């Protein structure tokens, strides 16, 4: 013990201060963003239980629509992910008596961002074990017989010209159907220290029914864990489900 | 001085050595394959005790009347003696209740194999409307009002909240302990007992015709096979539930295929097959003698195994005698 000199104490104290100082390179307050989602059908706010027509002229109504948003990322002009929320899973929903339309993000480093990325779905690690607890993950939104979450759920009725109306049930999940969307922030991506921004994101539901393939309800009224038909639907909405 | 230092180092290394070989929480039989445990659910004595308590607790259901043990009865080798269960006030179910022995060696769960791990599979009945009623958040809140559960969950999972996912994890830890490895068959293997002449005959027939899919020591290969059961494969209703593993894999070769059940305690798990269609073990065994390979899917290797088999009642008696040696009385008393 008698070998620790005042000199050594001084060196350690200096090191400590230098290291502590190095930890706050940017002494700026973080920014916050509130994202507001709106469900649209053909550009107009979704009205539940109202008759719409798909691209084939077949009528249908929607009673409930929801999706899982995860892995929200903000990238700078070089494409570097400056902010990434890897542990948040958010349900965006419009249904009977239910509206979940906001995501609040705080602790975003101030700066200028070029793109916002979001994944519709749940990553494969959490998709293979529904007993992993994370904020927002709801086992009630997973299948009971085939381990995994639904990524996008659309329910309603297909009003076909047949005696029996068919239910409209799209429960799209499976690792293969994970889709990431990139929204351009050029010109609108500056977040000042301590500031807050409001971003409005559209959920364009009509993208589900056409794109790679134009769907007919005669073939696509109930789609769950079939990799082929769910893949067609996911490939449709990969193009345009989320936009400004 | 030197002896003192050596002494201290010796004690230090002994302590470190002891810590790197912790006492086994579950004793898995040495002659069994390596079990598949979930790294997300490390097993502890407290976890097992918690899971055991939950298994017999009807508060896990929305109605407060159905526990896991309602269908998985220990004195029925964790089945219920029914073709398919019908729980009061719900729609009848379409699948025979499977036994819960030796699940530590399964890599997929349910008759069609949609469960990717035991923990996730357990959430299935908890969430199902017609099994335990699906109100898992309300169930968790109900359990959280019980001080014993609060303490146990905190001890096992490190938090005072109770999540339905952790209920499933604790249950899985208990299920990993349901190991069937002490039947007469096992005693014979260990040189502590002998088969009767009839049982020995049955053992030989079993090895020739059954062991491909039902190999020892698990008496299941944990795979999926079509065995010529009469099934309406053109029926698209019930979300392909009538099509077997095809419902999960969407592979044509999986049409009509179901998971090979273990044959351990098979004398106690009547009725048989995924829908309990065979009331007796004799009917189940005889099904294989009359395989209809033209009308319904039959695994090609099974066809080969049975091609040389000529039926007679003596062979049935021998096989039944052998299957009787796979019975053990463990776990038949509810704690």
Coordinates of C-alpha atoms in Angstrom, one line a residue:
Chain A
X1 CA 0.0 0.0 0.0
X2 CA 2.9 2.4 0.7
X3 CA 3.9 2.2 -3.0
X4 CA 1.0 4.3 -4.3
X5 CA 2.5 7.8 -4.5
X6 CA 0.9 11.2 -4.9
X7 CA 2.3 11.1 -8.4
X8 CA 0.3 7.9 -9.2
X9 CA -2.9 9.4 -7.8
X10 CA -2.4 12.4 -10.0
X11 CA -1.9 10.3 -13.1
X12 CA -5.0 8.3 -12.5
X13 CA -7.1 11.4 -11.8
X14 CA -5.9 13.0 -15.0
X15 CA -6.7 9.8 -17.0
X16 CA -10.1 9.7 -15.4
X17 CA -10.9 13.3 -16.4
X18 CA -9.6 12.8 -19.9
X19 CA -11.7 9.6 -20.4
X20 CA -14.8 11.2 -18.8
X21 CA -14.4 14.2 -21.1
X22 CA -14.0 11.9 -24.2
X23 CA -17.4 10.4 -23.4
X24 CA -19.3 13.6 -24.2
X25 CA -17.9 14.4 -27.6
X26 CA -21.1 16.1 -28.6
X27 CA -22.6 17.9 -25.6
X28 CA -25.9 18.4 -27.5
X29 CA -29.4 17.6 -26.3
X30 CA -31.1 14.9 -28.3
X31 CA -34.1 15.5 -30.5
X32 CA -37.5 13.9 -30.5
X33 CA -39.8 12.8 -33.3
X34 CA -43.5 11.8 -33.2
X35 CA -44.6 9.7 -36.2
X36 CA -48.3 9.8 -37.0
X37 CA -49.6 7.0 -39.2
X38 CA -52.8 7.2 -41.2
X39 CA -54.5 4.3 -42.9
X40 CA -55.6 5.1 -46.5
X41 CA -57.5 3.3 -49.1
X42 CA -56.9 4.7 -52.6
X43 CA -55.7 8.0 -51.1
X44 CA -58.6 8.6 -48.8
X45 CA -58.8 7.9 -45.0
X46 CA -59.8 4.3 -44.4
X47 CA -63.5 3.9 -43.4
X48 CA -64.3 0.7 -41.7
X49 CA -67.2 -1.4 -43.0
X50 CA -67.5 0.8 -46.1
X51 CA -67.5 -0.9 -49.5
X52 CA -64.4 -0.5 -51.7
X53 CA -63.4 -2.2 -54.9
X54 CA -60.2 -3.9 -55.7
X55 CA -58.4 -3.5 -59.0
X56 CA -60.6 -6.3 -60.5
X57 CA -63.7 -4.4 -59.5
X58 CA -64.5 -6.9 -56.7
X59 CA -66.2 -5.3 -53.7
X60 CA -65.0 -5.7 -50.1
X61 CA -65.1 -4.0 -46.7
X62 CA -62.4 -3.8 -44.0
X63 CA -63.1 -4.3 -40.4
X64 CA -59.6 -4.3 -38.9
X65 CA -56.1 -3.5 -40.2
X66 CA -52.8 -3.6 -38.3
X67 CA -49.1 -4.0 -38.9
X68 CA -45.9 -4.5 -36.8
X69 CA -43.3 -1.8 -37.3
X70 CA -39.8 -2.5 -36.1
X71 CA -36.1 -1.6 -36.6
X72 CA -36.8 2.1 -37.1
X73 CA -33.5 3.6 -38.5
X74 CA -32.4 7.1 -39.4
X75 CA -29.6 7.3 -41.9
X76 CA -27.4 10.3 -42.8
X77 CA -26.4 11.3 -46.4
X78 CA -23.6 8.7 -46.5
X79 CA -26.0 5.9 -45.7
X80 CA -24.7 5.4 -42.2
X81 CA -27.3 4.4 -39.6
X82 CA -27.0 7.1 -36.9
X83 CA -30.1 6.1 -35.0
X84 CA -31.4 2.6 -34.8
X85 CA -34.2 1.3 -32.6
X86 CA -33.5 -2.5 -32.5
X87 CA -35.6 -3.4 -29.5
X88 CA -38.9 -1.6 -30.2
X89 CA -41.8 -3.3 -31.9
X90 CA -44.8 -1.1 -32.6
X91 CA -48.3 -2.0 -33.5
X92 CA -50.1 0.4 -35.9
X93 CA -53.8 -0.4 -36.0
X94 CA -57.2 0.8 -37.0
X95 CA -60.0 -1.4 -35.9
X96 CA -63.3 -1.6 -34.1
X97 CA -62.8 0.8 -31.2
X98 CA -59.0 0.7 -31.6
X99 CA -56.7 3.3 -33.0
X100 CA -53.0 2.9 -32.5
X101 CA -51.5 5.5 -34.8
X102 CA -48.4 7.0 -33.2
X103 CA -44.8 6.1 -32.5
X104 CA -42.8 8.5 -30.3
X105 CA -39.1 8.5 -30.6
X106 CA -36.8 10.4 -28.2
X107 CA -33.1 10.4 -27.7
X108 CA -32.4 10.9 -31.4
X109 CA -29.0 12.5 -32.0
X110 CA -29.4 16.0 -33.4
X111 CA -28.3 16.1 -37.1
X112 CA -29.4 16.1 -40.7
X113 CA -30.9 12.8 -41.9
X114 CA -31.4 11.6 -45.5
X115 CA -33.7 8.6 -45.0
X116 CA -36.0 7.0 -42.5
X117 CA -36.2 3.2 -42.7
X118 CA -38.8 0.9 -41.1
X119 CA -39.4 -2.8 -41.3
X120 CA -43.0 -4.2 -41.5
X121 CA -42.6 -7.4 -39.4
X122 CA -40.6 -9.0 -36.7
X123 CA -37.0 -10.1 -37.1
X124 CA -36.3 -13.8 -37.4
X125 CA -34.8 -14.3 -34.0
X126 CA -37.9 -13.0 -32.2
X127 CA -40.1 -14.6 -34.9
X128 CA -38.8 -18.1 -34.0
X129 CA -39.4 -17.8 -30.2
X130 CA -42.6 -16.0 -29.1
X131 CA -41.6 -16.3 -25.5
X132 CA -38.9 -13.6 -25.9
X133 CA -40.1 -10.5 -24.1
X134 CA -39.6 -7.1 -25.8
X135 CA -41.4 -3.8 -25.7
X136 CA -44.4 -4.1 -27.9
X137 CA -44.3 -7.8 -28.8
X138 CA -47.7 -9.3 -28.1
X139 CA -48.0 -13.1 -28.2
X140 CA -51.7 -12.6 -29.0
X141 CA -50.6 -11.4 -32.4
X142 CA -48.8 -14.6 -33.2
X143 CA -50.1 -17.9 -34.6
X144 CA -50.9 -20.6 -32.1
X145 CA -50.0 -23.5 -34.4
X146 CA -47.1 -22.2 -36.4
X147 CA -44.6 -20.3 -34.3
X148 CA -44.3 -16.7 -35.5
X149 CA -46.0 -13.3 -35.5
X150 CA -48.4 -11.9 -38.0
X151 CA -46.6 -8.9 -39.6
X152 CA -49.6 -7.4 -41.4
X153 CA -53.3 -8.3 -40.7
X154 CA -56.2 -7.2 -42.8
X155 CA -59.7 -8.5 -42.0
X156 CA -63.1 -7.8 -43.5
X157 CA -65.5 -9.3 -46.0
X158 CA -65.3 -10.0 -49.7
X159 CA -68.6 -9.0 -51.2
X160 CA -68.6 -11.4 -54.2
X161 CA -71.5 -12.2 -56.4
X162 CA -71.9 -15.6 -54.8
X163 CA -74.5 -16.7 -52.3
X164 CA -72.0 -16.8 -49.5
X165 CA -69.9 -13.8 -48.7
X166 CA -66.3 -14.9 -48.1
X167 CA -64.4 -13.5 -45.1
X168 CA -61.4 -11.4 -46.1
X169 CA -58.5 -12.6 -43.9
X170 CA -54.9 -11.7 -44.7
X171 CA -52.5 -12.7 -41.9
X172 CA -49.1 -12.2 -43.5
X173 CA -46.1 -13.4 -41.5
X174 CA -43.2 -15.8 -42.1
X175 CA -39.5 -14.7 -42.2
X176 CA -39.6 -14.6 -46.0
X177 CA -42.1 -11.8 -45.9
X178 CA -40.2 -9.3 -43.9
X179 CA -40.2 -6.0 -45.9
X180 CA -38.2 -2.9 -45.2
X181 CA -39.3 0.5 -46.4
X182 CA -37.1 3.6 -47.0
X183 CA -38.6 7.0 -46.9
X184 CA -36.6 10.0 -48.3
X185 CA -35.9 12.7 -45.7
X186 CA -33.9 15.0 -48.1
X187 CA -34.9 18.6 -47.3
X188 CA -36.9 17.6 -44.3
X189 CA -34.4 15.6 -42.2
X190 CA -32.9 18.2 -40.0
X191 CA -33.3 17.6 -36.2
X192 CA -32.0 20.4 -34.0
X193 CA -30.7 19.8 -30.5
X194 CA -33.6 19.6 -28.0
X195 CA -36.0 20.1 -30.9
X196 CA -39.0 17.9 -31.9
X197 CA -40.5 17.1 -35.3
X198 CA -43.7 15.6 -36.5
X199 CA -43.6 13.2 -39.4
X200 CA -46.8 11.8 -41.1
X201 CA -46.6 8.4 -42.6
X202 CA -49.3 7.0 -44.9
X203 CA -50.3 3.3 -44.9
X204 CA -51.6 2.8 -48.4
X205 CA -53.7 -0.3 -48.1
X206 CA -54.6 -0.6 -51.8
X207 CA -51.0 -1.6 -52.4
X208 CA -51.8 -5.0 -50.8
X209 CA -54.2 -5.9 -53.7
X210 CA -52.0 -5.1 -56.7
X211 CA -48.5 -4.5 -57.7
X212 CA -46.6 -7.6 -58.7
X213 CA -49.9 -9.4 -59.1
X214 CA -53.4 -8.1 -59.3
X215 CA -55.4 -10.2 -56.8
X216 CA -58.9 -11.6 -57.2
X217 CA -60.8 -12.6 -54.1
X218 CA -61.8 -15.8 -55.8
X219 CA -58.2 -16.9 -55.3
X220 CA -57.1 -14.7 -52.4
X221 CA -59.8 -14.3 -49.7
X222 CA -58.0 -16.1 -46.8
X223 CA -54.2 -16.2 -46.8
X224 CA -52.2 -17.2 -43.7
X225 CA -49.0 -19.2 -43.5
X226 CA -48.9 -20.4 -47.2
X227 CA -45.5 -19.2 -48.4
X228 CA -46.6 -18.8 -52.0
X229 CA -49.8 -16.8 -51.6
X230 CA -48.5 -14.8 -48.6
X231 CA -45.4 -14.1 -50.7
X232 CA -47.4 -12.7 -53.5
X233 CA -49.3 -10.3 -51.1
X234 CA -46.1 -9.2 -49.4
X235 CA -44.4 -8.6 -52.7
X236 CA -47.4 -6.5 -53.7
X237 CA -47.2 -4.2 -50.6
X238 CA -43.4 -4.1 -50.6
X239 CA -44.0 -1.5 -53.3
X240 CA -45.8 1.4 -51.7
X241 CA -47.4 0.3 -48.4
X242 CA -45.6 3.1 -46.5
X243 CA -45.1 6.6 -47.9
X244 CA -45.1 10.2 -46.9
Chain B
X1 CA 5.5 -19.0 3.5
X2 CA 5.8 -21.0 0.2
X3 CA 3.5 -23.7 1.6
X4 CA 1.0 -21.0 2.6
X5 CA 1.0 -19.7 -1.0
X6 CA 0.7 -23.2 -2.5
X7 CA -2.2 -23.9 -0.1
X8 CA -4.1 -20.8 -1.0
X9 CA -3.5 -21.4 -4.8
X10 CA -4.8 -25.0 -4.4
X11 CA -8.0 -23.8 -2.6
X12 CA -8.4 -21.2 -5.3
X13 CA -8.2 -23.6 -8.2
X14 CA -10.5 -26.1 -6.4
X15 CA -13.1 -23.4 -6.0
X16 CA -12.8 -22.3 -9.6
X17 CA -12.9 -25.9 -10.7
X18 CA -16.0 -26.6 -8.8
X19 CA -17.8 -23.6 -10.2
X20 CA -17.1 -24.6 -13.8
X21 CA -18.9 -27.9 -13.3
X22 CA -22.2 -27.0 -11.7
X23 CA -24.4 -29.8 -10.5
X24 CA -26.8 -30.9 -13.2
X25 CA -30.3 -29.4 -12.7
X26 CA -31.9 -32.2 -14.8
X27 CA -30.3 -35.6 -15.1
X28 CA -30.6 -36.7 -18.7
X29 CA -30.0 -40.4 -19.3
X30 CA -26.5 -41.0 -20.7
X31 CA -27.6 -43.4 -23.4
X32 CA -30.1 -40.9 -24.9
X33 CA -29.0 -38.4 -27.6
X34 CA -28.1 -34.9 -26.5
X35 CA -31.2 -33.0 -25.5
X36 CA -32.3 -29.8 -27.4
X37 CA -32.8 -27.2 -24.7
X38 CA -33.6 -23.5 -25.6
X39 CA -30.7 -21.2 -24.8
X40 CA -33.2 -18.5 -24.2
X41 CA -34.6 -20.5 -21.2
X42 CA -31.8 -21.7 -18.9
X43 CA -33.2 -24.3 -16.6
X44 CA -33.1 -23.9 -12.8
X45 CA -34.5 -25.8 -9.8
X46 CA -36.7 -22.7 -9.0
X47 CA -37.9 -22.6 -12.6
X48 CA -38.9 -26.3 -12.6
X49 CA -40.8 -25.9 -9.3
X50 CA -42.6 -22.8 -10.7
X51 CA -43.5 -24.7 -13.9
X52 CA -44.8 -27.6 -11.9
X53 CA -47.1 -25.4 -9.9
X54 CA -48.4 -23.7 -13.0
X55 CA -49.0 -27.0 -14.8
X56 CA -51.7 -27.9 -12.3
X57 CA -53.2 -24.4 -11.9
X58 CA -56.6 -23.8 -13.5
X59 CA -56.0 -20.1 -13.1
X60 CA -54.0 -20.3 -16.4
X61 CA -57.3 -20.5 -18.3
X62 CA -59.8 -17.7 -19.0
X63 CA -62.5 -19.7 -17.3
X64 CA -60.4 -20.6 -14.3
X65 CA -61.4 -24.2 -14.8
X66 CA -58.8 -25.6 -17.2
X67 CA -55.2 -26.3 -16.3
X68 CA -52.6 -28.0 -18.5
X69 CA -53.3 -31.2 -16.5
X70 CA -57.0 -31.1 -17.5
X71 CA -55.9 -32.7 -20.8
X72 CA -52.4 -33.8 -19.9
X73 CA -53.3 -36.0 -17.0
X74 CA -50.3 -37.6 -15.3
X75 CA -52.1 -40.9 -14.5
X76 CA -52.9 -41.2 -18.2
X77 CA -49.3 -40.7 -19.3
X78 CA -50.2 -37.0 -19.7
X79 CA -53.0 -37.7 -22.1
X80 CA -56.8 -37.7 -21.4
X81 CA -58.1 -41.0 -22.8
X82 CA -60.2 -39.2 -25.4
X83 CA -60.1 -39.3 -29.2
X84 CA -60.1 -35.5 -29.1
X85 CA -60.8 -33.2 -26.2
X86 CA -64.0 -31.3 -25.6
X87 CA -63.7 -28.6 -23.0
X88 CA -66.9 -27.4 -21.4
X89 CA -68.4 -24.4 -23.2
X90 CA -66.0 -24.5 -26.2
X91 CA -65.9 -26.0 -29.6
X92 CA -64.5 -29.5 -29.8
X93 CA -60.8 -29.8 -30.8
X94 CA -59.6 -31.8 -33.8
X95 CA -56.4 -33.3 -32.4
X96 CA -55.7 -36.1 -30.0
X97 CA -53.9 -34.9 -26.9
X98 CA -50.2 -36.0 -27.2
X99 CA -48.2 -37.3 -24.3
X100 CA -45.6 -35.0 -22.8
X101 CA -42.7 -37.4 -22.2
X102 CA -39.2 -36.7 -23.5
X103 CA -40.0 -33.4 -25.1
X104 CA -36.4 -32.3 -24.4
X105 CA -35.4 -34.3 -27.5
X106 CA -38.0 -32.8 -29.9
X107 CA -37.0 -30.1 -32.3
X108 CA -40.5 -29.3 -33.5
X109 CA -43.9 -29.5 -31.8
X110 CA -47.5 -30.3 -32.5
X111 CA -48.8 -33.1 -34.8
X112 CA -47.9 -31.0 -37.8
X113 CA -44.7 -29.6 -36.3
X114 CA -45.5 -25.9 -36.5
X115 CA -44.1 -25.3 -33.0
X116 CA -40.5 -24.2 -33.4
X117 CA -39.5 -24.7 -29.7
X118 CA -41.2 -26.1 -26.6
X119 CA -41.6 -22.6 -25.1
X120 CA -43.4 -21.2 -28.1
X121 CA -45.5 -24.4 -28.5
X122 CA -46.7 -24.0 -24.9
X123 CA -48.1 -20.6 -25.8
X124 CA -50.3 -22.3 -28.4
X125 CA -52.8 -23.8 -25.9
X126 CA -52.6 -20.8 -23.7
X127 CA -53.6 -18.5 -26.6
X128 CA -56.2 -20.8 -28.2
X129 CA -59.8 -19.8 -27.8
X130 CA -61.0 -23.4 -27.4
X131 CA -58.2 -24.6 -25.2
X132 CA -57.3 -22.2 -22.4
X133 CA -59.3 -19.3 -23.7
X134 CA -56.6 -16.9 -24.9
X135 CA -56.8 -14.1 -22.3
X136 CA -53.1 -14.4 -21.4
X137 CA -52.7 -10.8 -20.1
X138 CA -55.6 -11.2 -17.7
X139 CA -54.2 -14.6 -16.6
X140 CA -50.8 -12.9 -15.9
X141 CA -52.5 -10.3 -13.8
X142 CA -54.4 -12.9 -11.9
X143 CA -51.2 -14.8 -11.1
X144 CA -49.6 -11.5 -10.1
X145 CA -52.1 -11.2 -7.3
X146 CA -50.7 -14.4 -5.7
X147 CA -47.6 -13.6 -3.5
X148 CA -46.1 -17.0 -4.0
X149 CA -46.1 -16.6 -7.7
X150 CA -44.7 -13.0 -7.5
X151 CA -41.8 -14.3 -5.4
X152 CA -41.1 -17.3 -7.6
X153 CA -41.3 -15.4 -10.9
X154 CA -38.9 -12.8 -9.4
X155 CA -36.5 -15.5 -8.3
X156 CA -36.5 -17.2 -11.7
X157 CA -36.8 -14.2 -14.1
X158 CA -35.4 -11.4 -12.0
X159 CA -38.4 -9.0 -12.3
X160 CA -41.5 -8.4 -10.2
X161 CA -43.8 -8.4 -13.4
X162 CA -45.3 -11.6 -14.6
X163 CA -45.4 -12.0 -18.4
X164 CA -47.4 -14.8 -20.2
X165 CA -44.2 -15.6 -22.1
X166 CA -42.5 -16.4 -18.8
X167 CA -45.4 -18.6 -17.7
X168 CA -44.6 -20.6 -20.9
X169 CA -40.9 -20.7 -20.1
X170 CA -41.4 -21.9 -16.6
X171 CA -43.9 -24.6 -17.8
X172 CA -41.2 -25.7 -20.4
X173 CA -38.6 -26.1 -17.6
X174 CA -41.0 -28.5 -15.8
X175 CA -41.8 -30.4 -19.0
X176 CA -38.1 -31.0 -19.6
X177 CA -38.0 -33.1 -16.4
X178 CA -40.7 -35.5 -17.7
X179 CA -38.2 -38.1 -18.8
X180 CA -39.4 -41.7 -19.6
X181 CA -36.3 -44.0 -19.4
X182 CA -37.1 -46.6 -16.8
X183 CA -39.4 -49.1 -18.4
X184 CA -38.9 -52.9 -18.5
X185 CA -37.3 -52.3 -21.9
X186 CA -34.7 -50.1 -20.4
X187 CA -34.1 -52.6 -17.6
X188 CA -33.5 -55.3 -20.2
X189 CA -31.0 -53.0 -22.0
X190 CA -29.2 -52.5 -18.7
X191 CA -29.0 -56.2 -18.1
X192 CA -31.3 -56.0 -15.0
X193 CA -34.3 -57.8 -16.5
X194 CA -35.2 -60.3 -19.3
X195 CA -37.9 -60.3 -22.0
X196 CA -40.3 -63.2 -22.0
X197 CA -40.2 -65.3 -25.1
X198 CA -43.2 -63.5 -26.5
X199 CA -41.7 -60.1 -25.8
X200 CA -38.4 -61.1 -27.4
X201 CA -40.3 -62.2 -30.5
X202 CA -42.1 -58.9 -30.5
X203 CA -38.8 -57.0 -30.1
X204 CA -37.4 -58.7 -33.2
X205 CA -40.5 -57.9 -35.3
X206 CA -40.3 -54.4 -34.0
X207 CA -36.7 -54.0 -35.0
X208 CA -37.5 -55.2 -38.5
X209 CA -40.7 -53.3 -39.2
X210 CA -41.2 -50.4 -36.8
X211 CA -37.8 -49.2 -35.6
X212 CA -37.1 -47.0 -38.6
X213 CA -39.6 -44.4 -37.4
X214 CA -39.8 -45.6 -33.8
X215 CA -36.1 -46.1 -32.9
X216 CA -34.9 -46.6 -29.4
X217 CA -34.3 -45.0 -27.0
X218 CA -36.9 -42.3 -27.7
X219 CA -39.1 -44.6 -29.8
X220 CA -39.7 -41.7 -32.1
X221 CA -37.5 -40.2 -34.8
X222 CA -39.3 -36.8 -34.2
X223 CA -40.0 -36.7 -37.9
X224 CA -43.2 -36.6 -40.0
X225 CA -44.5 -39.5 -42.0
X226 CA -47.7 -40.4 -43.9
X227 CA -48.9 -43.9 -42.9
X228 CA -51.8 -44.5 -45.1
X229 CA -54.5 -43.1 -42.8
X230 CA -57.7 -42.4 -44.6
X231 CA -57.9 -38.6 -44.9
X232 CA -59.8 -36.3 -47.1
X233 CA -56.9 -34.5 -48.7
X234 CA -59.1 -32.5 -51.1
X235 CA -60.8 -30.8 -48.2
X236 CA -59.5 -27.2 -48.0
X237 CA -61.6 -26.2 -45.1
X238 CA -60.3 -25.7 -41.6
X239 CA -57.3 -24.0 -43.0
X240 CA -55.7 -27.2 -44.4
X241 CA -55.9 -28.9 -40.9
X242 CA -56.9 -32.1 -42.6
X243 CA -53.7 -32.2 -44.7
X244 CA -51.1 -33.0 -42.0
X245 CA -47.7 -31.4 -42.0
X246 CA -48.5 -29.9 -45.4
X247 CA -50.4 -27.3 -43.5
X248 CA -47.1 -26.0 -42.1
X249 CA -44.5 -26.9 -44.8
X250 CA -46.6 -26.7 -48.0
X251 CA -44.5 -29.5 -49.4
X252 CA -46.4 -32.1 -51.4
X253 CA -44.5 -34.9 -49.8
X254 CA -45.9 -33.8 -46.4
X255 CA -49.5 -34.3 -47.4
X256 CA -51.1 -36.6 -44.8
X257 CA -47.8 -36.7 -42.7
X258 CA -48.0 -36.3 -39.0
X259 CA -45.4 -36.4 -36.2
X260 CA -44.2 -39.8 -35.1
X261 CA -45.4 -40.1 -31.5
X262 CA -43.2 -41.7 -28.9
X263 CA -44.2 -45.3 -28.1
X264 CA -43.1 -45.0 -24.5
X265 CA -46.1 -45.7 -22.3
X266 CA -48.1 -46.3 -25.5
X267 CA -50.3 -48.8 -23.5
X268 CA -51.5 -45.8 -21.4
X269 CA -52.1 -43.3 -24.2
X270 CA -55.2 -44.7 -26.0
X271 CA -56.9 -43.8 -28.3
X272 CA -54.3 -43.5 -31.1
X273 CA -53.3 -41.4 -34.1
X274 CA -53.6 -37.6 -34.6
X275 CA -57.4 -37.8 -34.3
X276 CA -57.6 -40.7 -31.9
X277 CA -59.4 -42.9 -34.5
X278 CA -58.1 -46.2 -33.1
X279 CA -59.6 -47.0 -29.7
X280 CA -57.2 -49.9 -29.0
X281 CA -53.5 -50.5 -29.5
X282 CA -54.4 -53.7 -31.3
X283 CA -56.3 -51.7 -34.0
X284 CA -53.4 -49.3 -34.3
X285 CA -50.9 -52.1 -34.8
X286 CA -53.2 -53.9 -37.3
X287 CA -53.6 -50.8 -39.4
X288 CA -50.0 -51.4 -40.6
X289 CA -50.9 -54.8 -41.8
X290 CA -53.5 -53.5 -44.1
X291 CA -51.9 -50.4 -45.6
X292 CA -53.8 -48.9 -48.5
X293 CA -50.9 -47.5 -50.6
X294 CA -53.1 -46.5 -53.5
X295 CA -55.8 -44.4 -51.9
X296 CA -53.8 -42.4 -49.2
X297 CA -50.3 -41.2 -48.9
X298 CA -47.8 -43.7 -47.5
X299 CA -44.2 -43.0 -46.7
X300 CA -42.1 -44.9 -49.3
X301 CA -39.8 -46.4 -46.7
X302 CA -42.7 -47.6 -44.7
X303 CA -44.0 -49.4 -47.8
X304 CA -40.6 -51.1 -48.0
X305 CA -40.7 -52.1 -44.3
X306 CA -44.1 -53.6 -44.6
X307 CA -43.7 -55.2 -48.0
X308 CA -42.3 -58.4 -46.5
X309 CA -44.7 -58.5 -43.6
X310 CA -47.4 -61.2 -43.6
X311 CA -50.0 -60.7 -41.0
X312 CA -51.0 -63.3 -38.4
X313 CA -52.5 -62.9 -34.9
X314 CA -49.4 -64.4 -33.2
X315 CA -47.3 -61.6 -34.6
X316 CA -49.8 -59.0 -33.3
X317 CA -49.7 -60.6 -29.9
X318 CA -45.9 -60.5 -29.9
X319 CA -45.8 -56.9 -30.9
X320 CA -48.3 -55.9 -28.3
X321 CA -46.3 -57.8 -25.7
X322 CA -43.2 -55.9 -26.7
X323 CA -45.0 -52.6 -26.6
X324 CA -46.1 -53.4 -23.1
X325 CA -42.4 -53.4 -22.0
X326 CA -42.3 -49.6 -22.8
X327 CA -44.6 -48.8 -19.9
X328 CA -43.4 -47.2 -16.7
X329 CA -45.3 -46.0 -13.6
X330 CA -43.4 -42.7 -13.1
X331 CA -45.3 -39.5 -12.8
X332 CA -48.7 -41.2 -12.4
X333 CA -49.5 -39.5 -9.1
X334 CA -50.5 -35.8 -9.3
X335 CA -48.4 -33.9 -6.7

